[in-house]
Amino acid sequence: MDTTSELLDALSDPRRRRVVYALADSEDRLSVDDLAQIVADNETGRADPARVDRIHLTLVHNHLRRLADAGFLQYDEERETVAATSTSPEVETLVDAVRTLDATT
């Protein structure tokens, strides 16, 4: 994590925020397949397989790398797994505040 602007930019996309929240709620490393299912279900209730596949593609080709670059997660491209990284208390506070805002809007 470098600057406040980079952190906020990484969290500016609703799908990326859902990824951060899913990883914060998980104690384990997740496969990208499982993460795509969690994100899809969060977006639409119970998502159909085609939607999960599309979300999987956007995660792999866009969102995971951006979140990894911002320091929110570790992404193992070979194994297609992700895990939350340890963040500073200030970043945790930021994520909690954004999550609260998402829940109220």
XYZ file of N, CA and C in Angstrom:
315
model
N 0.835 -1.168 0.000
C 0.000 0.000 0.000
C 0.884 1.235 0.000
N 0.583 2.132 -0.913
C 1.443 3.293 -1.009
C 0.774 4.547 -0.479
N -0.231 5.018 -1.159
C -0.822 6.285 -0.760
C -2.315 6.129 -0.531
N -2.858 7.120 0.126
C -4.294 7.125 0.358
C -5.057 7.083 -0.961
N -4.575 7.810 -1.951
C -5.250 7.819 -3.256
C -5.265 6.438 -3.888
N -4.153 5.708 -3.775
C -4.104 4.355 -4.340
C -5.047 3.407 -3.609
N -5.126 3.539 -2.296
C -6.050 2.716 -1.525
C -7.492 3.002 -1.918
N -7.820 4.289 -1.990
C -9.184 4.664 -2.347
C -9.518 4.261 -3.779
N -8.546 4.374 -4.676
C -8.761 3.948 -6.049
C -9.048 2.448 -6.108
N -8.285 1.661 -5.348
C -8.505 0.215 -5.337
C -9.890 -0.127 -4.804
N -10.377 0.659 -3.857
C -11.692 0.397 -3.265
C -12.829 1.106 -3.996
N -12.520 1.804 -5.074
C -13.555 2.576 -5.766
C -14.530 1.702 -6.549
N -14.132 0.494 -6.861
C -14.988 -0.401 -7.645
C -15.773 -1.324 -6.714
N -17.098 -1.400 -6.866
C -17.900 -2.261 -5.978
C -17.468 -3.730 -5.990
N -17.075 -4.253 -7.116
C -16.660 -5.658 -7.169
C -15.362 -5.865 -6.383
N -14.444 -4.932 -6.489
C -13.204 -5.055 -5.716
C -13.494 -4.978 -4.221
N -14.430 -4.124 -3.841
C -14.795 -4.061 -2.421
C -15.386 -5.389 -1.963
N -16.217 -6.016 -2.785
C -16.789 -7.314 -2.413
C -15.692 -8.361 -2.223
N -14.666 -8.297 -3.043
C -13.520 -9.207 -2.897
C -12.847 -8.969 -1.551
N -12.574 -7.719 -1.218
C -11.921 -7.385 0.051
C -12.772 -7.863 1.221
N -14.068 -7.639 1.159
C -14.958 -8.067 2.241
C -14.966 -9.593 2.366
N -15.036 -10.297 1.237
C -15.057 -11.764 1.264
C -13.785 -12.305 1.898
N -12.657 -11.722 1.551
C -11.403 -12.190 2.132
C -11.301 -11.833 3.613
N -11.832 -10.682 3.988
C -11.823 -10.297 5.399
C -12.677 -11.258 6.224
N -13.721 -11.798 5.625
C -14.621 -12.717 6.324
C -14.114 -14.154 6.330
N -13.119 -14.444 5.517
C -12.581 -15.799 5.410
C -11.295 -15.917 6.212
N -11.147 -17.021 6.891
C -9.911 -17.254 7.635
C -8.878 -17.970 6.777
N -9.294 -18.474 5.636
C -8.415 -19.274 4.800
C -8.199 -18.623 3.450
N -7.207 -19.138 2.757
C -6.982 -18.793 1.359
C -8.175 -19.328 0.573
N -8.625 -18.575 -0.430
C -9.751 -18.986 -1.264
C -9.285 -19.238 -2.683
N -9.910 -20.193 -3.333
C -9.670 -20.343 -4.764
C -10.386 -19.203 -5.479
N -9.905 -18.858 -6.652
C -10.570 -17.808 -7.423
C -11.978 -18.264 -7.797
N -12.170 -19.562 -8.043
C -13.514 -20.084 -8.331
C -14.465 -19.817 -7.171
N -14.019 -20.149 -5.952
C -14.870 -19.917 -4.779
C -15.127 -18.428 -4.573
N -14.095 -17.623 -4.767
C -14.251 -16.182 -4.617
C -15.233 -15.630 -5.640
N -15.158 -16.096 -6.876
C -16.100 -15.647 -7.910
C -17.533 -16.003 -7.526
N -17.729 -17.185 -6.966
C -19.070 -17.587 -6.526
C -19.570 -16.694 -5.399
N -18.701 -16.406 -4.428
C -19.085 -15.541 -3.310
C -19.457 -14.147 -3.811
N -18.638 -13.596 -4.693
C -18.897 -12.254 -5.232
C -20.201 -12.259 -6.034
N -20.396 -13.266 -6.867
C -21.613 -13.351 -7.678
C -22.847 -13.449 -6.795
N -22.790 -14.290 -5.775
C -23.923 -14.428 -4.863
C -24.194 -13.117 -4.137
N -23.136 -12.415 -3.769
C -23.282 -11.142 -3.085
C -23.923 -10.099 -3.990
N -23.596 -10.143 -5.270
C -24.138 -9.155 -6.214
C -25.598 -9.427 -6.574
N -25.971 -10.707 -6.676
C -27.284 -11.013 -7.255
C -28.117 -12.011 -6.475
N -27.719 -12.359 -5.293
C -28.408 -13.449 -4.606
C -27.709 -14.740 -4.981
N -28.375 -15.620 -5.665
C -27.748 -16.864 -6.136
C -27.515 -16.737 -7.629
N -26.267 -16.642 -8.028
C -25.923 -16.371 -9.430
C -25.859 -17.656 -10.247
N -26.180 -17.538 -11.520
C -26.088 -18.673 -12.433
C -24.625 -18.894 -12.821
N -24.292 -20.103 -13.280
C -22.894 -20.428 -13.603
C -22.267 -19.509 -14.653
N -23.040 -19.068 -15.624
C -22.480 -18.185 -16.650
C -22.027 -16.861 -16.030
N -22.802 -16.336 -15.098
C -22.422 -15.082 -14.433
C -21.170 -15.296 -13.577
N -21.111 -16.416 -12.880
C -19.928 -16.717 -12.067
C -18.693 -16.782 -12.961
N -18.818 -17.396 -14.136
C -17.687 -17.470 -15.071
C -17.244 -16.082 -15.522
N -18.206 -15.202 -15.805
C -17.855 -13.842 -16.222
C -17.153 -13.085 -15.095
N -17.635 -13.265 -13.887
C -17.009 -12.606 -12.747
C -15.603 -13.157 -12.534
N -15.449 -14.452 -12.686
C -14.126 -15.075 -12.572
C -13.147 -14.401 -13.535
N -13.579 -14.194 -14.761
C -12.712 -13.544 -15.759
C -12.338 -12.133 -15.347
N -13.296 -11.361 -14.848
C -12.972 -9.986 -14.446
C -12.037 -9.971 -13.243
N -12.197 -10.950 -12.355
C -11.291 -11.016 -11.210
C -9.866 -11.283 -11.675
N -9.709 -12.284 -12.530
C -8.376 -12.689 -12.982
C -7.718 -11.620 -13.847
N -8.490 -10.998 -14.719
C -7.904 -10.075 -15.690
C -7.870 -8.621 -15.236
N -8.440 -8.328 -14.074
C -8.477 -6.932 -13.649
C -8.342 -6.777 -12.130
N -9.353 -7.196 -11.433
C -9.500 -6.806 -10.032
C -8.448 -7.376 -9.083
N -8.100 -8.640 -9.219
C -7.169 -9.236 -8.262
C -5.788 -8.595 -8.329
N -5.327 -8.345 -9.521
C -4.014 -7.709 -9.666
C -4.021 -6.308 -9.053
N -5.079 -5.547 -9.294
C -5.146 -4.189 -8.737
C -5.178 -4.218 -7.216
N -5.939 -5.162 -6.657
C -5.993 -5.265 -5.203
C -4.669 -5.760 -4.624
N -4.012 -6.655 -5.329
C -2.694 -7.124 -4.878
C -1.690 -5.978 -4.920
N -1.717 -5.206 -5.990
C -0.803 -4.065 -6.109
C -1.021 -3.038 -5.003
N -2.267 -2.896 -4.559
C -2.581 -1.948 -3.485
C -2.312 -2.542 -2.106
N -1.981 -3.840 -2.041
C -1.631 -4.457 -0.775
C -2.775 -5.089 -0.013
N -3.934 -5.223 -0.633
C -5.085 -5.801 0.058
C -5.073 -7.327 0.089
N -4.394 -7.942 -0.873
C -4.414 -9.401 -0.936
C -3.155 -9.939 -1.582
N -2.967 -11.238 -1.394
C -1.919 -11.986 -2.086
C -2.625 -12.847 -3.121
N -2.139 -12.784 -4.349
C -2.755 -13.519 -5.444
C -1.727 -14.462 -6.031
N -1.996 -15.761 -5.947
C -1.134 -16.774 -6.544
C -1.742 -17.151 -7.888
N -1.178 -16.601 -8.942
C -1.737 -16.815 -10.276
C -1.630 -18.263 -10.726
N -0.566 -18.946 -10.344
C -0.404 -20.343 -10.754
C -1.465 -21.238 -10.142
N -1.691 -21.059 -8.862
C -2.672 -21.891 -8.162
C -4.077 -21.314 -8.213
N -4.199 -20.088 -8.698
C -5.464 -19.353 -8.713
C -6.104 -19.335 -7.330
N -5.310 -18.834 -6.366
C -5.808 -18.658 -5.011
C -5.504 -17.243 -4.538
N -6.288 -16.798 -3.579
C -6.102 -15.466 -3.002
C -6.232 -15.553 -1.485
N -5.558 -14.640 -0.818
C -5.656 -14.534 0.636
C -5.510 -13.074 1.023
N -6.174 -12.702 2.078
C -6.038 -11.340 2.601
C -4.630 -11.158 3.140
N -4.134 -9.944 3.050
C -2.848 -9.618 3.648
C -3.091 -8.888 4.961
N -2.092 -8.879 5.782
C -2.183 -8.095 7.010
C -2.112 -6.631 6.619
N -3.022 -5.874 7.128
C -3.028 -4.441 6.831
C -2.894 -3.663 8.129
N -2.550 -2.428 7.990
C -2.407 -1.572 9.159
C -3.786 -1.315 9.778
N -3.812 -0.939 11.044
C -5.091 -0.602 11.673
C -5.827 0.517 10.934
N -5.074 1.447 10.361
C -5.712 2.546 9.625
C -6.421 2.030 8.379
N -5.810 1.070 7.681
C -6.435 0.507 6.484
C -7.643 -0.328 6.883
N -7.540 -1.074 7.970
C -8.692 -1.839 8.451
C -9.850 -0.912 8.796
N -9.540 0.224 9.409
C -10.569 1.211 9.735
C -11.213 1.750 8.459
N -10.395 2.024 7.444
C -10.908 2.500 6.159
C -11.839 1.465 5.543
N -11.427 0.213 5.505
C -12.252 -0.850 4.915
C -13.555 -0.988 5.703
N -13.481 -0.950 7.019
C -14.690 -1.039 7.838
C -15.642 0.118 7.554
N -15.089 1.320 7.406
C -15.927 2.491 7.128
C -16.594 2.378 5.760
N -15.836 1.943 4.762
C -16.408 1.779 3.418
C -17.462 0.683 3.429
N -17.203 -0.389 4.154
C -18.179 -1.484 4.249
C -19.479 -1.004 4.895
N -19.356 -0.189 5.924
C -20.547 0.367 6.574
C -21.322 1.252 5.595
N -20.606 2.070 4.846
C -21.279 2.909 3.842
C -21.986 2.059 2.792
N -21.335 0.999 2.325
C -21.958 0.113 1.340
C -23.236 -0.519 1.895
N -23.230 -0.846 3.174
C -24.383 -1.496 3.780
C -25.569 -0.550 3.927
N -25.304 0.756 3.950
C -26.382 1.728 4.162
C -26.858 2.394 2.891
N -26.206 2.079 1.759
C -26.630 2.714 0.492
C -27.175 1.703 -0.465
